[in-house]
Short mmCIF file of C-alpha atoms and ligand atoms in Angstrom, two decimals:
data_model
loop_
_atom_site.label_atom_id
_atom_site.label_comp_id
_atom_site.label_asym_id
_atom_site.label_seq_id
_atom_site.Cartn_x
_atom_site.Cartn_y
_atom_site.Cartn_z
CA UNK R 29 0.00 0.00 0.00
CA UNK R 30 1.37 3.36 -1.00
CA UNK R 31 2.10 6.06 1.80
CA UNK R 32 1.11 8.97 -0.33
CA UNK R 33 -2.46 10.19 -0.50
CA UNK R 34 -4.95 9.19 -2.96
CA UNK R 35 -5.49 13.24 -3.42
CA UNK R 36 -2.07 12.91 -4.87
CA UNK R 37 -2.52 10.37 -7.51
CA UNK R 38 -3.65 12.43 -10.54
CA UNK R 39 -1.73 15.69 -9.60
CA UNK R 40 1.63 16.26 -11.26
CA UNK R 41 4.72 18.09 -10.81
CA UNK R 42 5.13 21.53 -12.45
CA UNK R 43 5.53 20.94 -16.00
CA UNK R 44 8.20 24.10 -15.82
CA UNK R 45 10.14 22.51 -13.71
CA UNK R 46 10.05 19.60 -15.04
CA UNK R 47 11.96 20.61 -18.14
CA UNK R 48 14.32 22.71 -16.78
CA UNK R 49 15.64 19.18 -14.47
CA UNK R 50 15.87 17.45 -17.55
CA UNK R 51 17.63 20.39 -19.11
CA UNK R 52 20.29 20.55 -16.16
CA UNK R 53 20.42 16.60 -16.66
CA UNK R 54 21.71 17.09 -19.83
CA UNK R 55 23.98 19.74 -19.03
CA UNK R 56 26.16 17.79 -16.32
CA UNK R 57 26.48 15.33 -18.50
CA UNK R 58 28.68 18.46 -20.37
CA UNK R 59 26.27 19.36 -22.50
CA UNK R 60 26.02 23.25 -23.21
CA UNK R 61 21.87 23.75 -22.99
CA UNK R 62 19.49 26.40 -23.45
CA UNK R 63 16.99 26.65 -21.10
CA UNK R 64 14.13 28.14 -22.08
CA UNK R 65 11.73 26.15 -19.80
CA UNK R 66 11.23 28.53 -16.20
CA UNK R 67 9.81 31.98 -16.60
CA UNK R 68 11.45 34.40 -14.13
CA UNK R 69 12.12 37.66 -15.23
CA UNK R 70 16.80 37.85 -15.28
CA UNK R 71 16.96 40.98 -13.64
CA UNK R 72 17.79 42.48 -9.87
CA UNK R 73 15.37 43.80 -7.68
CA UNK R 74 15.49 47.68 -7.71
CA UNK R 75 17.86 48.93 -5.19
CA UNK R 76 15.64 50.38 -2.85
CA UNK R 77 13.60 47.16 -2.44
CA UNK R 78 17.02 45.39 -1.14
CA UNK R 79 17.84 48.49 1.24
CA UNK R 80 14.09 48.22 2.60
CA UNK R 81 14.96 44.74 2.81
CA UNK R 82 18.26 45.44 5.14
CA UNK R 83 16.60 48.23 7.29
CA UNK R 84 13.83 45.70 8.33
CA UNK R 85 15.85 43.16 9.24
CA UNK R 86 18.20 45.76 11.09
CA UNK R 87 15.20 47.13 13.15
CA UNK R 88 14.26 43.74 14.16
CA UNK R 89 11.58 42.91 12.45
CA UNK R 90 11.42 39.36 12.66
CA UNK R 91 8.04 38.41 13.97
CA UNK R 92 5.24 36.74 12.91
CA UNK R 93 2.58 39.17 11.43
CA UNK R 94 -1.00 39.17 11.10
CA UNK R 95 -1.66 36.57 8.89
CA UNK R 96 -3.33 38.24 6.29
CA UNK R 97 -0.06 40.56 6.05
CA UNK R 98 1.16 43.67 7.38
CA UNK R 99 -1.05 46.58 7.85
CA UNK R 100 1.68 49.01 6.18
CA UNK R 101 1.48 46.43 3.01
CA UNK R 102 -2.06 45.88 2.88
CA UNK R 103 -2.42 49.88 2.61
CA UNK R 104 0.41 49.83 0.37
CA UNK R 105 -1.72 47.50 -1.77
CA UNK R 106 -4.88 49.15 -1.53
CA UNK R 107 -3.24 52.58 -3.08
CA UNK R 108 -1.58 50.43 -5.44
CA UNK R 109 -4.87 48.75 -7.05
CA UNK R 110 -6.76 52.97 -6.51
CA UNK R 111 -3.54 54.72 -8.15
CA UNK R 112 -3.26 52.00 -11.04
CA UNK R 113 -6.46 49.88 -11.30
CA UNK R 114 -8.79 52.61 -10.17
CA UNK R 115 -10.13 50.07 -7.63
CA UNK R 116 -11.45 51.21 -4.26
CA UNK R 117 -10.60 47.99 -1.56
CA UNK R 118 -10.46 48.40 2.05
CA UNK R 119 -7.34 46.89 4.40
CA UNK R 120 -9.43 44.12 5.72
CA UNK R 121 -10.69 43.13 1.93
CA UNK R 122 -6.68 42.57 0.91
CA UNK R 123 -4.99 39.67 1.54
CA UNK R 124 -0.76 39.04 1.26
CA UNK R 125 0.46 35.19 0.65
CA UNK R 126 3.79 33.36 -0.14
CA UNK R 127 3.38 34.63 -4.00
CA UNK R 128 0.16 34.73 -5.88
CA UNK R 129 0.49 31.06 -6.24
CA UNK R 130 -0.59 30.54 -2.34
CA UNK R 131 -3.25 33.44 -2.44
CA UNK R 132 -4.99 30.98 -5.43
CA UNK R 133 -4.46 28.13 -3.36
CA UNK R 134 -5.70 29.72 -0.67
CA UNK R 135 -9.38 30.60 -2.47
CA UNK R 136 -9.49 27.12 -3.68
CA UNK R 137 -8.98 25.49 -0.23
CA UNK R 138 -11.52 28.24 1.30
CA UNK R 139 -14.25 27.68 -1.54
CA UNK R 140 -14.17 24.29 -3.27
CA UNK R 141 -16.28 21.32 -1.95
CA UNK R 142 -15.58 17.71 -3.99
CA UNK R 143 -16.74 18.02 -7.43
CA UNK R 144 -16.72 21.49 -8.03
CA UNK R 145 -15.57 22.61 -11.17
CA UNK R 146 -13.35 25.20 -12.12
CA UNK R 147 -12.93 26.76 -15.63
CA UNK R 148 -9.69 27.36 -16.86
CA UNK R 149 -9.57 28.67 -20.33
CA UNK R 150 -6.27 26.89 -22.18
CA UNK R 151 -3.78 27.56 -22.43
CA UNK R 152 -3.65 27.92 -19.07
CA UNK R 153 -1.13 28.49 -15.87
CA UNK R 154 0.24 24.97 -15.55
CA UNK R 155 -0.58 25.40 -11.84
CA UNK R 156 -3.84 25.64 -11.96
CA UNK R 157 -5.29 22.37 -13.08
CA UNK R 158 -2.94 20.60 -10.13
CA UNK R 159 -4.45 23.10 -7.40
CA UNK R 160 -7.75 22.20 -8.18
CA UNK R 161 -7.44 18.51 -8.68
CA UNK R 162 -5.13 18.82 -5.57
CA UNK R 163 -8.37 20.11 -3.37
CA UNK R 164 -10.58 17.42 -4.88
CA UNK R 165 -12.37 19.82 -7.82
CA UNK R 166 -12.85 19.35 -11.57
CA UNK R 167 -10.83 21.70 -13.98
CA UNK R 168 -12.63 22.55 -16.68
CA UNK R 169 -10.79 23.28 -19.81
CA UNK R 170 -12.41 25.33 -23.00
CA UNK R 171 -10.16 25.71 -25.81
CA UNK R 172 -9.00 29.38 -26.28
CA UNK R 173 -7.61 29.21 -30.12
CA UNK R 174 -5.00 30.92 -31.67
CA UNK R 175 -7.64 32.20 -34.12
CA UNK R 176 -9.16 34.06 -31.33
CA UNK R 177 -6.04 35.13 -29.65
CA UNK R 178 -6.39 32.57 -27.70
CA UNK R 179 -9.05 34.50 -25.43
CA UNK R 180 -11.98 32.69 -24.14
CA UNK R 181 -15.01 33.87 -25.86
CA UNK R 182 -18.46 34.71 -24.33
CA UNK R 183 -19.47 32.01 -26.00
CA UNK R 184 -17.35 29.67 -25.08
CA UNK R 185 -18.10 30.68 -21.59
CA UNK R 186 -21.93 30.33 -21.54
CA UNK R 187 -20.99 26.50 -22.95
CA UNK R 188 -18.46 26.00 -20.09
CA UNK R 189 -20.70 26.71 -17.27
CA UNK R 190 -22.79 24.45 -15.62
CA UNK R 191 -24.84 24.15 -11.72
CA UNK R 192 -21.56 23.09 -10.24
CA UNK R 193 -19.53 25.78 -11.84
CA UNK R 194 -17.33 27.41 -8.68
CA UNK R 195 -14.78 29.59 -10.12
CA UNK R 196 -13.56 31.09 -13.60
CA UNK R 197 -9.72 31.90 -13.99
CA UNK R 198 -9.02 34.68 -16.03
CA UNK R 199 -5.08 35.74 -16.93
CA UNK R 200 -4.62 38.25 -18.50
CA UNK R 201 -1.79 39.31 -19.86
CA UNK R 202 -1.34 35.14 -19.92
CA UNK R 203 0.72 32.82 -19.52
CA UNK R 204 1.89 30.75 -22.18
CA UNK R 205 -0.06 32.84 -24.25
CA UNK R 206 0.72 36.69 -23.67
CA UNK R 207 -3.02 37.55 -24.90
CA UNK R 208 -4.02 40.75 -23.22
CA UNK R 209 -8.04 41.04 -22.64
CA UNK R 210 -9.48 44.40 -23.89
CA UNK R 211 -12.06 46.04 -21.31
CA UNK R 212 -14.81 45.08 -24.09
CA UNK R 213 -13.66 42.33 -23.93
CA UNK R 214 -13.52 41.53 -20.05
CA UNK R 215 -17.02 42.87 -20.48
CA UNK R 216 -18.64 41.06 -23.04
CA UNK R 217 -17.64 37.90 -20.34
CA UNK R 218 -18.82 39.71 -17.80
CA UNK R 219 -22.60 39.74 -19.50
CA UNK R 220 -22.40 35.89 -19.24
CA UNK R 221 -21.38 36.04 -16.16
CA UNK R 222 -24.04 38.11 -14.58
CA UNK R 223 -26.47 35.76 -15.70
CA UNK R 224 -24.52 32.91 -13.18
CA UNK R 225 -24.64 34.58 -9.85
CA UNK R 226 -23.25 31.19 -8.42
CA UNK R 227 -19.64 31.82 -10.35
CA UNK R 228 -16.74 33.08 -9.00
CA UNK R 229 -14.37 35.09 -10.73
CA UNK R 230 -10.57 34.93 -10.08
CA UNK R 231 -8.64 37.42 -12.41
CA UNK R 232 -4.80 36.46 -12.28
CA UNK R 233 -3.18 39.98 -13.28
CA UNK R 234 0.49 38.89 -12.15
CA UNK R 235 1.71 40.07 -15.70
CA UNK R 236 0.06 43.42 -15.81
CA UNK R 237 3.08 45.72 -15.96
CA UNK R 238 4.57 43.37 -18.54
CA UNK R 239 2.65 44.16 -22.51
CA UNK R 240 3.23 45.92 -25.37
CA UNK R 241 2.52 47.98 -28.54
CA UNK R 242 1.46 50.39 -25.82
CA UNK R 243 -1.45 48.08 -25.07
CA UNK R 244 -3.67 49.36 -21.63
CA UNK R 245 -4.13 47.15 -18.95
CA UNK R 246 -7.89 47.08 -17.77
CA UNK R 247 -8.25 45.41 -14.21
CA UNK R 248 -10.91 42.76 -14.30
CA UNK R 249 -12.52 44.87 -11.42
CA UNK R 250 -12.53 47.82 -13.40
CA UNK R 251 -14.20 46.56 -16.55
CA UNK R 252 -16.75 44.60 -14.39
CA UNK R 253 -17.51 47.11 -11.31
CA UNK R 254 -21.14 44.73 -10.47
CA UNK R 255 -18.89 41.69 -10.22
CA UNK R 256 -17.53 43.06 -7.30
CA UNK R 257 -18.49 40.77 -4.43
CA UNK R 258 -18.06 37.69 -6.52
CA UNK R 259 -14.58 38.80 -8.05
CA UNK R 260 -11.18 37.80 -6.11
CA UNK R 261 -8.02 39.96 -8.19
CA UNK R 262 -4.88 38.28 -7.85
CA UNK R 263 -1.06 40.12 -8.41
CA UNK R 264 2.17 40.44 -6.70
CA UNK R 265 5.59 41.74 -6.95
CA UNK R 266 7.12 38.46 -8.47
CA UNK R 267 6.95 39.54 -12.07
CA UNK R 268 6.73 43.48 -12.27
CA UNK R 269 9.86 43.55 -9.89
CA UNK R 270 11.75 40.83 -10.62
CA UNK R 271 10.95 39.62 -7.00
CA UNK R 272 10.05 35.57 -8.09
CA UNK R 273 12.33 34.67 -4.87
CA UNK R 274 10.60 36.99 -2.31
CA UNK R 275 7.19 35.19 -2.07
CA UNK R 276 4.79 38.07 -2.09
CA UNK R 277 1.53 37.74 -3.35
CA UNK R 278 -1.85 39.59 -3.04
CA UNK R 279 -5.57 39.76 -3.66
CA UNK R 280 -8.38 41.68 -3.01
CA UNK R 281 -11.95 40.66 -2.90
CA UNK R 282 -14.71 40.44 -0.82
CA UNK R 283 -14.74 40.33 2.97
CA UNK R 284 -16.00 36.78 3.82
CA UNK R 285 -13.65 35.34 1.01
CA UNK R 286 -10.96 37.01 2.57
CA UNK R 287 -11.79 36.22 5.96
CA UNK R 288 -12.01 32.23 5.02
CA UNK R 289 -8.21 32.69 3.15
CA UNK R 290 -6.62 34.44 6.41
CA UNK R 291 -7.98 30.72 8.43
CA UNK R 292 -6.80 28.76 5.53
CA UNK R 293 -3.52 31.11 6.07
CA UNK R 294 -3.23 30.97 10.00
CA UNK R 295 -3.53 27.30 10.48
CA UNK R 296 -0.76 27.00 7.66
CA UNK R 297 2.07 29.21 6.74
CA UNK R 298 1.06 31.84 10.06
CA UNK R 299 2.30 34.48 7.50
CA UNK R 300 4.47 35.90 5.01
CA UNK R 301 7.78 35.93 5.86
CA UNK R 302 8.49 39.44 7.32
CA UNK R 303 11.59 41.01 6.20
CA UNK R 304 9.97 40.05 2.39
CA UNK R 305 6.86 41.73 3.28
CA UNK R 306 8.87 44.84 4.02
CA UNK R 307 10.60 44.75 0.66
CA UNK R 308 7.33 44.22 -0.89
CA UNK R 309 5.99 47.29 0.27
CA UNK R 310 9.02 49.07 -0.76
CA UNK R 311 8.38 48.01 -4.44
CA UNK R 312 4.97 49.02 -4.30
CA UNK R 313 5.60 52.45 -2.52
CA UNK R 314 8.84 53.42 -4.21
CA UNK R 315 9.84 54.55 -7.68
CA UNK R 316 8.53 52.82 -10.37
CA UNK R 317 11.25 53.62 -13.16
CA UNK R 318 12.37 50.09 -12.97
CA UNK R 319 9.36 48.49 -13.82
CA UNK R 320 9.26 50.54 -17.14
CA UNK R 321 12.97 49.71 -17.81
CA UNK R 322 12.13 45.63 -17.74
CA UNK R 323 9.20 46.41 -19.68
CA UNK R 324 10.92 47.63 -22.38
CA UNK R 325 13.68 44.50 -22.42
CA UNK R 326 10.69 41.99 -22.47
CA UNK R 327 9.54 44.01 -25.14
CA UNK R 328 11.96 43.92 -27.30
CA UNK R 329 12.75 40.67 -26.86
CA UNK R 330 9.22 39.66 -27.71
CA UNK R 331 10.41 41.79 -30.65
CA UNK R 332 13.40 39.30 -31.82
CA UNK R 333 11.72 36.26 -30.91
CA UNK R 334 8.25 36.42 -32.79
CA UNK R 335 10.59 38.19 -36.06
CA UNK R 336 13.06 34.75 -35.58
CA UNK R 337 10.54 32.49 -35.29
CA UNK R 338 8.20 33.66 -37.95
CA UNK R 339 11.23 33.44 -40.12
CA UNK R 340 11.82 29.25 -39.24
CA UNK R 341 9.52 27.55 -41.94
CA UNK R 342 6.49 25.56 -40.30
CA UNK R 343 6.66 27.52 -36.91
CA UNK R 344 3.92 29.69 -36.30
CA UNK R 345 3.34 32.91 -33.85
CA UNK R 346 1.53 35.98 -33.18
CA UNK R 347 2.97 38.55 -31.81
CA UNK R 348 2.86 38.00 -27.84
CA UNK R 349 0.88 41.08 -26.43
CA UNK R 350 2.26 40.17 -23.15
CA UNK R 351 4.08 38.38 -20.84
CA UNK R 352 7.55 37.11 -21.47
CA UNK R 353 6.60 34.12 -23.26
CA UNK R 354 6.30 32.59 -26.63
CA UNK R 355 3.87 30.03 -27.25
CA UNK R 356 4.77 28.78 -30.73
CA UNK R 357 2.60 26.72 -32.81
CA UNK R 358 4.50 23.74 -34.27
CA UNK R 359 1.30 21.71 -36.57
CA UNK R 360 3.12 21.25 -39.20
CA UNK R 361 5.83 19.12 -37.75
CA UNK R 362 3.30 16.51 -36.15
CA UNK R 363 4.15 13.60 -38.23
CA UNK R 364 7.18 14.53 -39.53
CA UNK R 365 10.22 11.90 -38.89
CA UNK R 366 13.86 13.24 -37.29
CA UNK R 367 16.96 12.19 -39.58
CA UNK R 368 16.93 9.10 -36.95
CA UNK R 369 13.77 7.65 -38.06
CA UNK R 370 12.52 8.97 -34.92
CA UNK R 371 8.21 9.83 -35.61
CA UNK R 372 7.16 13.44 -33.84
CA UNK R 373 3.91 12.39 -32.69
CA UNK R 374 2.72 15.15 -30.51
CA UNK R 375 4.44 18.89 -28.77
CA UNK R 376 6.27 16.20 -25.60
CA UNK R 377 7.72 14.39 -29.08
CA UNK R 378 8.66 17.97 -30.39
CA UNK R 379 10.17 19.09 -26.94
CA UNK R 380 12.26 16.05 -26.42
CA UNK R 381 13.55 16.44 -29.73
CA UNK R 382 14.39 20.20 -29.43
CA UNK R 383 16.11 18.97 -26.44
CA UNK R 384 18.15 16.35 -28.01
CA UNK R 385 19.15 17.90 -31.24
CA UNK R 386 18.73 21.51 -30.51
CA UNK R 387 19.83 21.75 -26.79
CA UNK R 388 17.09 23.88 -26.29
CA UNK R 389 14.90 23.31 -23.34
CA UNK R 390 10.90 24.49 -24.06
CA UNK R 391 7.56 23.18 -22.48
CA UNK R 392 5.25 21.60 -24.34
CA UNK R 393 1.81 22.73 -25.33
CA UNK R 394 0.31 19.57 -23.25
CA UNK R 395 1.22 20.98 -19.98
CA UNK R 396 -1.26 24.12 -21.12
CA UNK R 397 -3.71 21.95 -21.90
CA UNK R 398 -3.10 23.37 -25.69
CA UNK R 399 -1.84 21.61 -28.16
CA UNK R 400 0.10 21.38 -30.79
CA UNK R 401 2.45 24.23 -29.57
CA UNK R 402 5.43 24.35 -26.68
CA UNK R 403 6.46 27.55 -24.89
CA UNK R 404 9.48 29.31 -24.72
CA UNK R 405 10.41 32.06 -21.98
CA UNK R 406 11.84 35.29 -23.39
CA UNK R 407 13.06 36.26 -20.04
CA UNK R 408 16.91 35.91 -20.94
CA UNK R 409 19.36 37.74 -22.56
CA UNK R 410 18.96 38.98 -26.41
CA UNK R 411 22.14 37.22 -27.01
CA UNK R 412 20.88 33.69 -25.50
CA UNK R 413 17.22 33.71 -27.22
CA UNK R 414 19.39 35.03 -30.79
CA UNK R 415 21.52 31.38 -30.53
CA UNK R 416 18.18 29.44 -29.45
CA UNK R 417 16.40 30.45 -32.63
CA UNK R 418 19.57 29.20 -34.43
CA UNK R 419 19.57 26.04 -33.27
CA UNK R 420 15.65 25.93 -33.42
CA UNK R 421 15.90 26.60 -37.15
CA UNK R 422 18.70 24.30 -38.13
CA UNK R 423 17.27 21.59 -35.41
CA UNK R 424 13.70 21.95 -37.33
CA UNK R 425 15.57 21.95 -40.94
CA UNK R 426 16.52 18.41 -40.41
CA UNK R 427 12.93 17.26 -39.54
CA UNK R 428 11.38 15.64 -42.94
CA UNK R 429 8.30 16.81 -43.45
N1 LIG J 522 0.13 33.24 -12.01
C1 LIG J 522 0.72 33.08 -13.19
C2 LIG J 522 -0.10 33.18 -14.44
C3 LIG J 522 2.10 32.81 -13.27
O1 LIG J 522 2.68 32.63 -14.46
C4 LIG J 522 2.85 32.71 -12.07
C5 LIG J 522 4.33 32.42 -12.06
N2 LIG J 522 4.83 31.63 -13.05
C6 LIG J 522 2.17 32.86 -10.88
C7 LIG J 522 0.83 33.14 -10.86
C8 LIG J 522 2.88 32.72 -9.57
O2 LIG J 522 3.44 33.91 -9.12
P1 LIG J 522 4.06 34.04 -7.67
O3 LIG J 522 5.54 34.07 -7.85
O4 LIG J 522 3.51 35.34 -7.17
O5 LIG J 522 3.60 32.89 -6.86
#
């Protein structure tokens, strides 16, 4: 009889992850790989977030803290979502978590009862699916197509909902995806949704600060104001700040929700470690130069990417609007045989080969739920992505068709 739980049977390890242990498999074995798998943005905190940092941890501020977060961080938050999402939240309707990934597993474990389904448009955060199966729900998983920018539709919605319908996940700007949701847009779902007063709404907007083409970012709160109490919006300081190793994480949404996420929170973590809190707040207080200055790295990367990969015969992307990912849509190359004989049946098939022959380590489209397509992060150096499209195109070149 196995030890583990039966909870644990169907959930699997982060896809990400996944890849990037195979890729540093291969490269002890002397191998010089790519790794395009994890998405963490390759820059340093700003300054002053390291130096808030220090000072805390100078003054002594080592204690546990209300579990729902610091008051200076929570009001830190709340003029963060009124100065840039126009949202009006009170301190005791924000909660602060070990990154955004705990505040959504926090709202699972405080909502779902067995069977409840979640929707998750795909491609979707390869988190999500686990968390749910992980607290005994059902993911639910419309297909978002590259013909529609891979955005759930309103229609596509209204067909995904049924009684038992808990939660929908929106992410936008998304990952793998990068599709950035208009307010129109975000409104046209949000007529569906105020036909289903039993649906949640999470809105994942960890990615806001990152999208281009001078693209505006329209909170999900904002667009739908009446969705209010049924709305939980999700961010943090991994992405904007470069802060993936700090574990800060917030939401804001109504009170009771809230409430049940700070029980969920006390009789787990306590709280959020305090000296990272502190440099949290920082980031949200201080300057905000920086955030601009990644911006426009991840945006001209997105730049060289989509121009190298539109130029490899067979490959196929639209410009990310967000995000620092390219999810790349590789069709034509199901089927096709690898100078060894080898058959590509499916995006893993495609993967493993870019893996072998390339040395190029990229998630496949299966871990989204999306496929045939596989991921790569643009979150590294111009130089680095410039060699991985080589050996993408000459890797792909010897694939016959
Ligand atoms: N949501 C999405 C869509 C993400 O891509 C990620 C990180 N990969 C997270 C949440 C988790 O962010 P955090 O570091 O705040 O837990």
């Amino acid at each position: 009889m196995t030890r583990i739980a039966k909870r644990l049977s169907t959930v699997k390890p982060s896809a990400s992850m996944a890849v990037s242990q195979a890729a540093r498999e291969l490269a002890a074995t002397g191998v010089d790989v790519i790794d395009l798998g994890l998405g963490e943005p390759d820059f340093a905190a700003p300054l002053h977030v390291t130096e808030a940092a220090f000072k805390a941890a100078r003054e002594g501020r080592m204690l546990y803290t209300p579990s729902l977060g610091t008051p200076e961080l929570r009001r830190a938050v709340v003029q963060k979502l009124k100065r840039e999402n126009g949202l009006e939240y009170a301190i005791d309707e924000i909660a602060v978590a070990n990154g955004a990934k705990q505040i959504i597993f926090n709202a699972l474990l405080a909502t779902l009862n067995e069977g409840d389904e979640v929707i998750l448009p795909a491609p979707y955060f390869v988190s999500y699916p686990e968390m749910v199966k992980l607290l005994d729900g059902v993911a639910v998983t419309p297909a978002c197509t590259a013909e529609n920018g891979f955005r759930l539709t309103p229609e596509v919605l209204e067909a995904a909902i049924t009684p038992r319908t808990k939660w929908l996940f929106l992410n936008s700007p998304g990952n793998p995806s990068g599709a950035v949701y208009s307010e129109a847009q975000l409104q046209a779902l949000g007529a569906v949704l105020n036909k289903h007063p039993h649906v949640l709404i999470l809105s994942d907007e960890i990615y806001e600060h990152i999208r281009f083409d001078r693209r505006r970012f329209v909170s999900f709160g904002h667009a739908c104001p009446e969705l209010r109490e049924r709305s939980l919006i999700v961010n943090g300081v991994s992405k904007a700040y470069a802060m993936t190793g700090w574990r800060v994480g917030y939401a804001a949404g109504p009170r009771d929700l809230i409430k049940a996420m700070a029980t969920v929170q006390s009789q787990s973590c306590t709280s959020v470690c305090t000296v990272a809190q502190c440099a949290a707040q920082a980031a949200l207080e201080g300057p905000q130069e920086e955030v601009e200055r990644f911006r426009q790295a991840f945006e001209s990367r997105r730049d060289l990417v989509t121009e190298g990969v539109r130029s490899i015969p067979g490959l196929t992307l639209a410009p990310p609007e967000g995000a620092f990912y390219a999810y790349i849509g590789c069709a034509d190359f199901i089927g096709s045989h690898t100078r060894h004989g080898e058959r590509i049946a499916d995006d893993q098939d495609f993967t493993r080969f870019l893996l072998e022959e390339a040395h190029v380590a990229a998630v496949p489209g299966t871990a989204y739920g999306l496929s045939p397509f596989f991921r790569i992060s643009t979150a590294t150096s111009e130089v680095v992505l410039t060699e991985a499209l080589r050996r993408i195109r000459t890797a792909v070149g010897s694939l016959k068709r």
